[in-house]
Amino acid sequence: MQKTFRKTVALTEAQIKRLQQLSELDGKDPLIHVRTAIDQYLKKQNFDLLLPNQESISAKFTGRVEDENIARAIWASGVVDRYEFSALILHEPTKLGIDKGRISKLSIWDPIIKENTKNFIDSCIVNYDRGWDIRPSKIAQPYFDAVKSLLNSSFSL
């Protein structure tokens, strides 16, 4: 059964012209050529990604500092395997915290991507700033869980 996606894809003038030429040559609908190209592209992709093993992920703190602007709030930073994280922990639970708890802000990012792109948000695998900007994907979930567990056990959340 085919699934129909309702996504608009903008083609360049050169792509449109090439599709018209192919269609004139073989008499097939341009959509057939597009589907064939997509199929060929997907066949070349490596989707053999392994989900990280939760037990093999370790998180640790690299720093803690009190927030100067918020009474009794702490900024915690650390590493979780190859990623870095930063979190703002409030004294009291808040409706804007993760799961209505004390974690008001949490970012987990890839430092290599951050360095290469010079763009923080592009390097994030998780970002919560009083609401979800980037939710944990299936691959990011174990890292998020490890950081959240570390924060829970260290700050009695």
mmCIF file of N, CA and C in Angstrom, residues 8-137:
data_model
loop_
_atom_site.group_PDB
_atom_site.id
_atom_site.type_symbol
_atom_site.label_atom_id
_atom_site.label_comp_id
_atom_site.label_asym_id
_atom_site.label_seq_id
_atom_site.Cartn_x
_atom_site.Cartn_y
_atom_site.Cartn_z
ATOM 1 N N THR A 8 5.319 19.742 -0.269
ATOM 2 C CA THR A 8 5.660 20.439 -1.488
ATOM 3 C C THR A 8 7.173 20.446 -1.639
ATOM 4 N N VAL A 9 7.622 20.052 -2.808
ATOM 5 C CA VAL A 9 9.046 20.059 -3.107
ATOM 6 C C VAL A 9 9.251 21.010 -4.278
ATOM 7 N N ALA A 10 10.118 21.975 -4.072
ATOM 8 C CA ALA A 10 10.394 22.944 -5.132
ATOM 9 C C ALA A 10 11.537 22.426 -5.995
ATOM 10 N N LEU A 11 11.283 22.317 -7.298
ATOM 11 C CA LEU A 11 12.308 21.892 -8.237
ATOM 12 C C LEU A 11 12.911 23.117 -8.908
ATOM 13 N N THR A 12 14.172 22.993 -9.260
ATOM 14 C CA THR A 12 14.819 24.084 -9.991
ATOM 15 C C THR A 12 14.342 24.050 -11.441
ATOM 16 N N GLU A 13 14.585 25.124 -12.145
ATOM 17 C CA GLU A 13 14.213 25.178 -13.562
ATOM 18 C C GLU A 13 14.930 24.072 -14.346
ATOM 19 N N ALA A 14 16.178 23.825 -14.017
ATOM 20 C CA ALA A 14 16.946 22.783 -14.709
ATOM 21 C C ALA A 14 16.340 21.404 -14.456
ATOM 22 N N GLN A 15 15.884 21.154 -13.227
ATOM 23 C CA GLN A 15 15.266 19.862 -12.908
ATOM 24 C C GLN A 15 13.950 19.690 -13.659
ATOM 25 N N ILE A 16 13.158 20.734 -13.707
ATOM 26 C CA ILE A 16 11.877 20.677 -14.429
ATOM 27 C C ILE A 16 12.124 20.417 -15.914
ATOM 28 N N LYS A 17 13.096 21.114 -16.488
ATOM 29 C CA LYS A 17 13.409 20.936 -17.904
ATOM 30 C C LYS A 17 13.879 19.509 -18.176
ATOM 31 N N ARG A 18 14.715 18.969 -17.289
ATOM 32 C CA ARG A 18 15.228 17.599 -17.460
ATOM 33 C C ARG A 18 14.091 16.584 -17.353
ATOM 34 N N LEU A 19 13.174 16.783 -16.433
ATOM 35 C CA LEU A 19 12.023 15.884 -16.310
ATOM 36 C C LEU A 19 11.159 15.921 -17.566
ATOM 37 N N GLN A 20 10.966 17.109 -18.121
ATOM 38 C CA GLN A 20 10.181 17.236 -19.362
ATOM 39 C C GLN A 20 10.876 16.523 -20.513
ATOM 40 N N GLN A 21 12.207 16.651 -20.581
ATOM 41 C CA GLN A 21 12.955 15.979 -21.635
ATOM 42 C C GLN A 21 12.849 14.459 -21.500
ATOM 43 N N LEU A 22 12.985 13.954 -20.280
ATOM 44 C CA LEU A 22 12.859 12.511 -20.052
ATOM 45 C C LEU A 22 11.476 12.020 -20.430
ATOM 46 N N SER A 23 10.463 12.783 -20.074
ATOM 47 C CA SER A 23 9.082 12.402 -20.375
ATOM 48 C C SER A 23 8.816 12.401 -21.881
ATOM 49 N N GLU A 24 9.363 13.390 -22.590
ATOM 50 C CA GLU A 24 9.206 13.421 -24.044
ATOM 51 C C GLU A 24 9.930 12.248 -24.695
ATOM 52 N N LEU A 25 11.064 11.872 -24.131
ATOM 53 C CA LEU A 25 11.872 10.794 -24.688
ATOM 54 C C LEU A 25 11.205 9.428 -24.540
ATOM 55 N N ASP A 26 10.717 9.138 -23.336
ATOM 56 C CA ASP A 26 10.164 7.797 -23.106
ATOM 57 C C ASP A 26 8.643 7.767 -22.969
ATOM 58 N N GLY A 27 7.994 8.913 -22.972
ATOM 59 C CA GLY A 27 6.540 8.963 -22.899
ATOM 60 C C GLY A 27 5.955 8.687 -21.520
ATOM 61 N N LYS A 28 6.796 8.625 -20.496
ATOM 62 C CA LYS A 28 6.310 8.359 -19.137
ATOM 63 C C LYS A 28 5.991 9.679 -18.437
ATOM 64 N N ASP A 29 5.129 9.577 -17.464
ATOM 65 C CA ASP A 29 4.760 10.728 -16.633
ATOM 66 C C ASP A 29 5.998 11.187 -15.843
ATOM 67 N N PRO A 30 6.230 12.500 -15.717
ATOM 68 C CA PRO A 30 7.381 12.990 -14.944
ATOM 69 C C PRO A 30 7.391 12.473 -13.495
ATOM 70 N N LEU A 31 6.213 12.223 -12.947
ATOM 71 C CA LEU A 31 6.134 11.722 -11.572
ATOM 72 C C LEU A 31 6.803 10.354 -11.440
ATOM 73 N N ILE A 32 6.720 9.549 -12.478
ATOM 74 C CA ILE A 32 7.381 8.245 -12.456
ATOM 75 C C ILE A 32 8.891 8.424 -12.337
ATOM 76 N N HIS A 33 9.428 9.386 -13.050
ATOM 77 C CA HIS A 33 10.865 9.657 -12.974
ATOM 78 C C HIS A 33 11.263 10.143 -11.575
ATOM 79 N N VAL A 34 10.429 10.980 -10.988
ATOM 80 C CA VAL A 34 10.704 11.484 -9.637
ATOM 81 C C VAL A 34 10.717 10.322 -8.646
ATOM 82 N N ARG A 35 9.708 9.448 -8.715
ATOM 83 C CA ARG A 35 9.648 8.296 -7.806
ATOM 84 C C ARG A 35 10.850 7.375 -8.000
ATOM 85 N N THR A 36 11.246 7.161 -9.233
ATOM 86 C CA THR A 36 12.412 6.316 -9.511
ATOM 87 C C THR A 36 13.667 6.918 -8.897
ATOM 88 N N ALA A 37 13.836 8.215 -9.035
ATOM 89 C CA ALA A 37 15.009 8.888 -8.464
ATOM 90 C C ALA A 37 15.019 8.776 -6.940
ATOM 91 N N ILE A 38 13.862 8.950 -6.336
ATOM 92 C CA ILE A 38 13.768 8.830 -4.876
ATOM 93 C C ILE A 38 14.097 7.402 -4.441
ATOM 94 N N ASP A 39 13.546 6.415 -5.141
ATOM 95 C CA ASP A 39 13.830 5.012 -4.810
ATOM 96 C C ASP A 39 15.318 4.715 -4.910
ATOM 97 N N GLN A 40 15.967 5.178 -5.981
ATOM 98 C CA GLN A 40 17.401 4.952 -6.150
ATOM 99 C C GLN A 40 18.197 5.615 -5.029
ATOM 100 N N TYR A 41 17.815 6.816 -4.652
ATOM 101 C CA TYR A 41 18.491 7.522 -3.565
ATOM 102 C C TYR A 41 18.360 6.755 -2.248
ATOM 103 N N LEU A 42 17.141 6.315 -1.943
ATOM 104 C CA LEU A 42 16.907 5.614 -0.682
ATOM 105 C C LEU A 42 17.635 4.277 -0.624
ATOM 106 N N LYS A 43 17.762 3.604 -1.753
ATOM 107 C CA LYS A 43 18.491 2.325 -1.779
ATOM 108 C C LYS A 43 19.963 2.518 -1.434
ATOM 109 N N LYS A 44 20.518 3.672 -1.765
ATOM 110 C CA LYS A 44 21.933 3.953 -1.503
ATOM 111 C C LYS A 44 22.191 4.357 -0.045
ATOM 112 N N GLN A 45 21.153 4.724 0.683
ATOM 113 C CA GLN A 45 21.318 5.202 2.055
ATOM 114 C C GLN A 45 21.536 4.043 3.019
ATOM 115 N N ASN A 46 22.302 4.302 4.058
ATOM 116 C CA ASN A 46 22.550 3.295 5.086
ATOM 117 C C ASN A 46 21.663 3.611 6.280
ATOM 118 N N PHE A 47 20.628 2.794 6.461
ATOM 119 C CA PHE A 47 19.703 2.999 7.564
ATOM 120 C C PHE A 47 19.941 1.993 8.683
ATOM 121 N N ASP A 48 21.111 1.368 8.691
ATOM 122 C CA ASP A 48 21.434 0.365 9.709
ATOM 123 C C ASP A 48 21.979 1.043 10.968
ATOM 124 N N LEU A 49 21.224 1.972 11.489
ATOM 125 C CA LEU A 49 21.636 2.676 12.697
ATOM 126 C C LEU A 49 21.268 1.834 13.911
ATOM 127 N N LEU A 50 22.188 1.737 14.816
ATOM 128 C CA LEU A 50 21.934 1.004 16.048
ATOM 129 C C LEU A 50 21.569 1.995 17.143
ATOM 130 N N LEU A 51 20.523 1.679 17.864
ATOM 131 C CA LEU A 51 20.165 2.521 18.999
ATOM 132 C C LEU A 51 21.195 2.310 20.091
ATOM 133 N N PRO A 52 21.584 3.380 20.773
ATOM 134 C CA PRO A 52 22.580 3.230 21.837
ATOM 135 C C PRO A 52 22.021 2.385 22.978
ATOM 136 N N ASN A 53 22.906 1.640 23.612
ATOM 137 C CA ASN A 53 22.552 0.803 24.748
ATOM 138 C C ASN A 53 22.515 1.678 26.003
ATOM 139 N N GLN A 54 21.363 1.751 26.649
ATOM 140 C CA GLN A 54 21.181 2.614 27.823
ATOM 141 C C GLN A 54 22.226 2.342 28.900
ATOM 142 N N GLU A 55 22.587 1.077 29.102
ATOM 143 C CA GLU A 55 23.533 0.724 30.161
ATOM 144 C C GLU A 55 24.954 1.210 29.854
ATOM 145 N N SER A 56 25.266 1.416 28.577
ATOM 146 C CA SER A 56 26.620 1.836 28.217
ATOM 147 C C SER A 56 26.788 3.356 28.232
ATOM 148 N N ILE A 57 25.721 4.092 28.464
ATOM 149 C CA ILE A 57 25.784 5.559 28.463
ATOM 150 C C ILE A 57 26.075 6.061 29.867
ATOM 151 N N SER A 58 27.080 6.916 29.962
ATOM 152 C CA SER A 58 27.402 7.490 31.268
ATOM 153 C C SER A 58 27.370 9.010 31.171
ATOM 154 N N ALA A 59 26.828 9.614 32.195
ATOM 155 C CA ALA A 59 26.748 11.074 32.262
ATOM 156 C C ALA A 59 27.465 11.541 33.518
ATOM 157 N N LYS A 60 28.166 12.648 33.411
ATOM 158 C CA LYS A 60 28.842 13.202 34.588
ATOM 159 C C LYS A 60 28.879 14.726 34.491
ATOM 160 N N PHE A 61 28.996 15.341 35.644
ATOM 161 C CA PHE A 61 29.052 16.800 35.716
ATOM 162 C C PHE A 61 30.461 17.286 35.433
ATOM 163 N N THR A 62 30.544 18.449 34.775
ATOM 164 C CA THR A 62 31.827 19.117 34.602
ATOM 165 C C THR A 62 31.822 20.472 35.292
ATOM 166 N N GLY A 63 30.652 20.914 35.734
ATOM 167 C CA GLY A 63 30.578 22.190 36.431
ATOM 168 C C GLY A 63 29.203 22.478 36.979
ATOM 169 N N ARG A 64 29.202 23.294 38.032
ATOM 170 C CA ARG A 64 27.952 23.771 38.633
ATOM 171 C C ARG A 64 28.185 25.212 39.081
ATOM 172 N N VAL A 65 27.213 26.060 38.815
ATOM 173 C CA VAL A 65 27.326 27.451 39.235
ATOM 174 C C VAL A 65 25.927 27.977 39.526
ATOM 175 N N GLU A 66 25.817 28.806 40.552
ATOM 176 C CA GLU A 66 24.519 29.392 40.879
ATOM 177 C C GLU A 66 24.199 30.512 39.897
ATOM 178 N N ASP A 67 22.932 30.585 39.502
ATOM 179 C CA ASP A 67 22.477 31.621 38.594
ATOM 180 C C ASP A 67 22.385 32.934 39.366
ATOM 181 N N GLU A 68 23.017 33.970 38.840
ATOM 182 C CA GLU A 68 23.020 35.267 39.513
ATOM 183 C C GLU A 68 21.666 35.950 39.454
ATOM 184 N N ASN A 69 20.853 35.624 38.464
ATOM 185 C CA ASN A 69 19.580 36.308 38.256
ATOM 186 C C ASN A 69 18.388 35.616 38.905
ATOM 187 N N ILE A 70 18.520 34.334 39.235
ATOM 188 C CA ILE A 70 17.415 33.574 39.814
ATOM 189 C C ILE A 70 17.873 33.005 41.156
ATOM 190 N N ALA A 71 17.164 33.367 42.216
ATOM 191 C CA ALA A 71 17.544 32.903 43.557
ATOM 192 C C ALA A 71 17.465 31.386 43.641
ATOM 193 N N ARG A 72 18.506 30.793 44.172
ATOM 194 C CA ARG A 72 18.606 29.361 44.449
ATOM 195 C C ARG A 72 18.435 28.491 43.202
ATOM 196 N N ALA A 73 18.825 29.005 42.065
ATOM 197 C CA ALA A 73 18.824 28.226 40.816
ATOM 198 C C ALA A 73 20.273 27.890 40.470
ATOM 199 N N ILE A 74 20.461 26.716 39.900
ATOM 200 C CA ILE A 74 21.812 26.241 39.594
ATOM 201 C C ILE A 74 21.908 25.867 38.129
ATOM 202 N N TRP A 75 22.997 26.307 37.510
ATOM 203 C CA TRP A 75 23.345 25.853 36.166
ATOM 204 C C TRP A 75 24.283 24.675 36.330
ATOM 205 N N ALA A 76 23.941 23.562 35.725
ATOM 206 C CA ALA A 76 24.793 22.371 35.762
ATOM 207 C C ALA A 76 25.217 22.049 34.335
ATOM 208 N N SER A 77 26.478 21.706 34.178
ATOM 209 C CA SER A 77 26.972 21.316 32.861
ATOM 210 C C SER A 77 27.715 20.002 32.985
ATOM 211 N N GLY A 78 27.806 19.296 31.862
ATOM 212 C CA GLY A 78 28.489 18.017 31.908
ATOM 213 C C GLY A 78 28.595 17.371 30.550
ATOM 214 N N VAL A 79 28.942 16.098 30.583
ATOM 215 C CA VAL A 79 29.066 15.314 29.366
ATOM 216 C C VAL A 79 28.271 14.026 29.516
ATOM 217 N N VAL A 80 27.730 13.575 28.404
ATOM 218 C CA VAL A 80 27.033 12.298 28.344
ATOM 219 C C VAL A 80 27.552 11.632 27.078
ATOM 220 N N ASP A 81 28.479 10.704 27.277
ATOM 221 C CA ASP A 81 29.214 10.072 26.181
ATOM 222 C C ASP A 81 29.873 11.144 25.325
ATOM 223 N N ARG A 82 29.550 11.202 24.037
ATOM 224 C CA ARG A 82 30.234 12.168 23.168
ATOM 225 C C ARG A 82 29.530 13.524 23.128
ATOM 226 N N TYR A 83 28.450 13.680 23.861
ATOM 227 C CA TYR A 83 27.675 14.917 23.863
ATOM 228 C C TYR A 83 27.962 15.734 25.122
ATOM 229 N N GLU A 84 27.646 17.008 25.055
ATOM 230 C CA GLU A 84 27.730 17.897 26.211
ATOM 231 C C GLU A 84 26.321 18.342 26.571
ATOM 232 N N PHE A 85 26.137 18.718 27.836
ATOM 233 C CA PHE A 85 24.822 19.205 28.235
ATOM 234 C C PHE A 85 24.947 20.366 29.200
ATOM 235 N N SER A 86 23.868 21.119 29.273
ATOM 236 C CA SER A 86 23.745 22.232 30.215
ATOM 237 C C SER A 86 22.294 22.274 30.667
ATOM 238 N N ALA A 87 22.092 22.488 31.974
ATOM 239 C CA ALA A 87 20.729 22.495 32.505
ATOM 240 C C ALA A 87 20.586 23.572 33.575
ATOM 241 N N LEU A 88 19.412 24.189 33.621
ATOM 242 C CA LEU A 88 19.074 25.135 34.680
ATOM 243 C C LEU A 88 18.101 24.431 35.609
ATOM 244 N N ILE A 89 18.515 24.283 36.873
ATOM 245 C CA ILE A 89 17.717 23.599 37.879
ATOM 246 C C ILE A 89 17.184 24.646 38.854
ATOM 247 N N LEU A 90 15.857 24.708 38.986
ATOM 248 C CA LEU A 90 15.227 25.675 39.884
ATOM 249 C C LEU A 90 15.033 25.068 41.273
ATOM 250 N N HIS A 91 14.837 25.937 42.260
ATOM 251 C CA HIS A 91 14.623 25.482 43.632
ATOM 252 C C HIS A 91 13.269 24.796 43.797
ATOM 253 N N GLU A 92 12.263 25.309 43.129
ATOM 254 C CA GLU A 92 10.906 24.776 43.229
ATOM 255 C C GLU A 92 10.440 24.254 41.871
ATOM 256 N N PRO A 93 9.584 23.247 41.857
ATOM 257 C CA PRO A 93 8.996 22.798 40.587
ATOM 258 C C PRO A 93 8.192 23.930 39.941
ATOM 259 N N THR A 94 8.106 23.888 38.626
ATOM 260 C CA THR A 94 7.382 24.904 37.881
ATOM 261 C C THR A 94 6.578 24.253 36.768
ATOM 262 N N LYS A 95 5.475 24.870 36.410
ATOM 263 C CA LYS A 95 4.660 24.299 35.345
ATOM 264 C C LYS A 95 5.379 24.368 34.001
ATOM 265 N N LEU A 96 6.412 25.197 33.895
ATOM 266 C CA LEU A 96 7.181 25.309 32.660
ATOM 267 C C LEU A 96 8.407 24.399 32.636
ATOM 268 N N GLY A 97 8.607 23.619 33.696
ATOM 269 C CA GLY A 97 9.740 22.703 33.740
ATOM 270 C C GLY A 97 9.421 21.400 33.030
ATOM 271 N N ILE A 98 10.454 20.607 32.753
ATOM 272 C CA ILE A 98 10.251 19.292 32.138
ATOM 273 C C ILE A 98 9.407 18.457 33.089
ATOM 274 N N ASP A 99 8.317 17.914 32.598
ATOM 275 C CA ASP A 99 7.372 17.125 33.399
ATOM 276 C C ASP A 99 6.904 17.889 34.642
ATOM 277 N N LYS A 100 6.776 19.223 34.493
ATOM 278 C CA LYS A 100 6.354 20.123 35.579
ATOM 279 C C LYS A 100 7.265 20.004 36.795
ATOM 280 N N GLY A 101 8.548 19.790 36.505
ATOM 281 C CA GLY A 101 9.543 19.650 37.565
ATOM 282 C C GLY A 101 10.438 20.868 37.660
ATOM 283 N N ARG A 102 11.636 20.643 38.166
ATOM 284 C CA ARG A 102 12.560 21.740 38.434
ATOM 285 C C ARG A 102 13.547 22.015 37.306
ATOM 286 N N ILE A 103 13.585 21.163 36.287
ATOM 287 C CA ILE A 103 14.493 21.400 35.161
ATOM 288 C C ILE A 103 13.811 22.391 34.214
ATOM 289 N N SER A 104 14.282 23.642 34.262
ATOM 290 C CA SER A 104 13.675 24.699 33.464
ATOM 291 C C SER A 104 14.261 24.761 32.063
ATOM 292 N N LYS A 105 15.539 24.448 31.956
ATOM 293 C CA LYS A 105 16.215 24.469 30.660
ATOM 294 C C LYS A 105 17.163 23.281 30.599
ATOM 295 N N LEU A 106 17.236 22.673 29.426
ATOM 296 C CA LEU A 106 18.157 21.559 29.215
ATOM 297 C C LEU A 106 18.525 21.499 27.746
ATOM 298 N N SER A 107 19.815 21.499 27.488
ATOM 299 C CA SER A 107 20.322 21.348 26.128
ATOM 300 C C SER A 107 21.356 20.237 26.122
ATOM 301 N N ILE A 108 21.265 19.377 25.118
ATOM 302 C CA ILE A 108 22.273 18.350 24.883
ATOM 303 C C ILE A 108 22.709 18.520 23.439
ATOM 304 N N TRP A 109 24.015 18.679 23.220
ATOM 305 C CA TRP A 109 24.495 18.973 21.882
ATOM 306 C C TRP A 109 25.770 18.204 21.573
ATOM 307 N N ASP A 110 26.048 18.134 20.268
ATOM 308 C CA ASP A 110 27.255 17.502 19.764
ATOM 309 C C ASP A 110 28.314 18.596 19.613
ATOM 310 N N PRO A 111 29.389 18.552 20.412
ATOM 311 C CA PRO A 111 30.387 19.631 20.354
ATOM 312 C C PRO A 111 31.130 19.707 19.016
ATOM 313 N N ILE A 112 31.260 18.582 18.319
ATOM 314 C CA ILE A 112 31.952 18.592 17.022
ATOM 315 C C ILE A 112 31.116 19.344 15.993
ATOM 316 N N ILE A 113 29.815 19.065 15.970
ATOM 317 C CA ILE A 113 28.927 19.779 15.032
ATOM 318 C C ILE A 113 28.874 21.256 15.393
ATOM 319 N N LYS A 114 28.833 21.554 16.684
ATOM 320 C CA LYS A 114 28.805 22.957 17.116
ATOM 321 C C LYS A 114 30.060 23.693 16.646
ATOM 322 N N GLU A 115 31.197 23.045 16.776
ATOM 323 C CA GLU A 115 32.456 23.655 16.350
ATOM 324 C C GLU A 115 32.499 23.836 14.829
ATOM 325 N N ASN A 116 32.056 22.816 14.100
ATOM 326 C CA ASN A 116 32.122 22.869 12.638
ATOM 327 C C ASN A 116 31.128 23.854 12.036
ATOM 328 N N THR A 117 29.939 23.935 12.606
ATOM 329 C CA THR A 117 28.904 24.806 12.032
ATOM 330 C C THR A 117 28.855 26.184 12.681
ATOM 331 N N LYS A 118 29.450 26.309 13.853
ATOM 332 C CA LYS A 118 29.382 27.567 14.624
ATOM 333 C C LYS A 118 27.932 27.935 14.933
ATOM 334 N N ASN A 119 27.076 26.902 15.041
ATOM 335 C CA ASN A 119 25.654 27.127 15.284
ATOM 336 C C ASN A 119 25.198 26.191 16.400
ATOM 337 N N PHE A 120 24.819 26.769 17.532
ATOM 338 C CA PHE A 120 24.448 25.967 18.692
ATOM 339 C C PHE A 120 23.200 25.128 18.442
ATOM 340 N N ILE A 121 22.136 25.731 17.953
ATOM 341 C CA ILE A 121 20.863 25.018 17.826
ATOM 342 C C ILE A 121 20.966 23.891 16.793
ATOM 343 N N ASP A 122 21.777 24.066 15.752
ATOM 344 C CA ASP A 122 21.966 22.995 14.767
ATOM 345 C C ASP A 122 22.706 21.803 15.353
ATOM 346 N N SER A 123 23.456 22.023 16.417
ATOM 347 C CA SER A 123 24.217 20.933 17.025
ATOM 348 C C SER A 123 23.435 20.211 18.122
ATOM 349 N N CYS A 124 22.264 20.731 18.499
ATOM 350 C CA CYS A 124 21.480 20.151 19.598
ATOM 351 C C CYS A 124 20.748 18.880 19.159
ATOM 352 N N ILE A 125 20.783 17.866 20.040
ATOM 353 C CA ILE A 125 19.950 16.686 19.834
ATOM 354 C C ILE A 125 18.730 16.757 20.746
ATOM 355 N N VAL A 126 18.824 17.592 21.784
ATOM 356 C CA VAL A 126 17.706 17.857 22.697
ATOM 357 C C VAL A 126 17.804 19.312 23.117
ATOM 358 N N ASN A 127 16.679 20.026 23.117
ATOM 359 C CA ASN A 127 16.675 21.394 23.630
ATOM 360 C C ASN A 127 15.315 21.699 24.255
ATOM 361 N N TYR A 128 15.346 22.034 25.522
ATOM 362 C CA TYR A 128 14.138 22.399 26.266
ATOM 363 C C TYR A 128 14.410 23.742 26.929
ATOM 364 N N ASP A 129 13.586 24.722 26.618
ATOM 365 C CA ASP A 129 13.719 26.052 27.219
ATOM 366 C C ASP A 129 12.320 26.511 27.612
ATOM 367 N N ARG A 130 11.864 26.011 28.768
ATOM 368 C CA ARG A 130 10.510 26.246 29.271
ATOM 369 C C ARG A 130 9.465 25.725 28.292
ATOM 370 N N GLY A 131 9.864 24.798 27.480
ATOM 371 C CA GLY A 131 9.046 24.153 26.463
ATOM 372 C C GLY A 131 9.971 23.464 25.482
ATOM 373 N N TRP A 132 9.454 22.462 24.786
ATOM 374 C CA TRP A 132 10.292 21.694 23.870
ATOM 375 C C TRP A 132 10.556 22.452 22.580
ATOM 376 N N ASP A 133 11.841 22.678 22.304
ATOM 377 C CA ASP A 133 12.279 23.187 21.007
ATOM 378 C C ASP A 133 12.692 22.001 20.131
ATOM 379 N N ILE A 134 13.441 21.064 20.740
ATOM 380 C CA ILE A 134 13.873 19.847 20.056
ATOM 381 C C ILE A 134 13.644 18.684 21.010
ATOM 382 N N ARG A 135 12.621 17.884 20.721
ATOM 383 C CA ARG A 135 12.325 16.711 21.552
ATOM 384 C C ARG A 135 13.338 15.604 21.268
ATOM 385 N N PRO A 136 13.591 14.752 22.259
ATOM 386 C CA PRO A 136 14.531 13.653 22.022
ATOM 387 C C PRO A 136 13.997 12.674 20.978
ATOM 388 N N SER A 137 14.815 12.369 19.983
ATOM 389 C CA SER A 137 14.468 11.351 18.989
ATOM 390 C C SER A 137 14.711 9.978 19.614
#
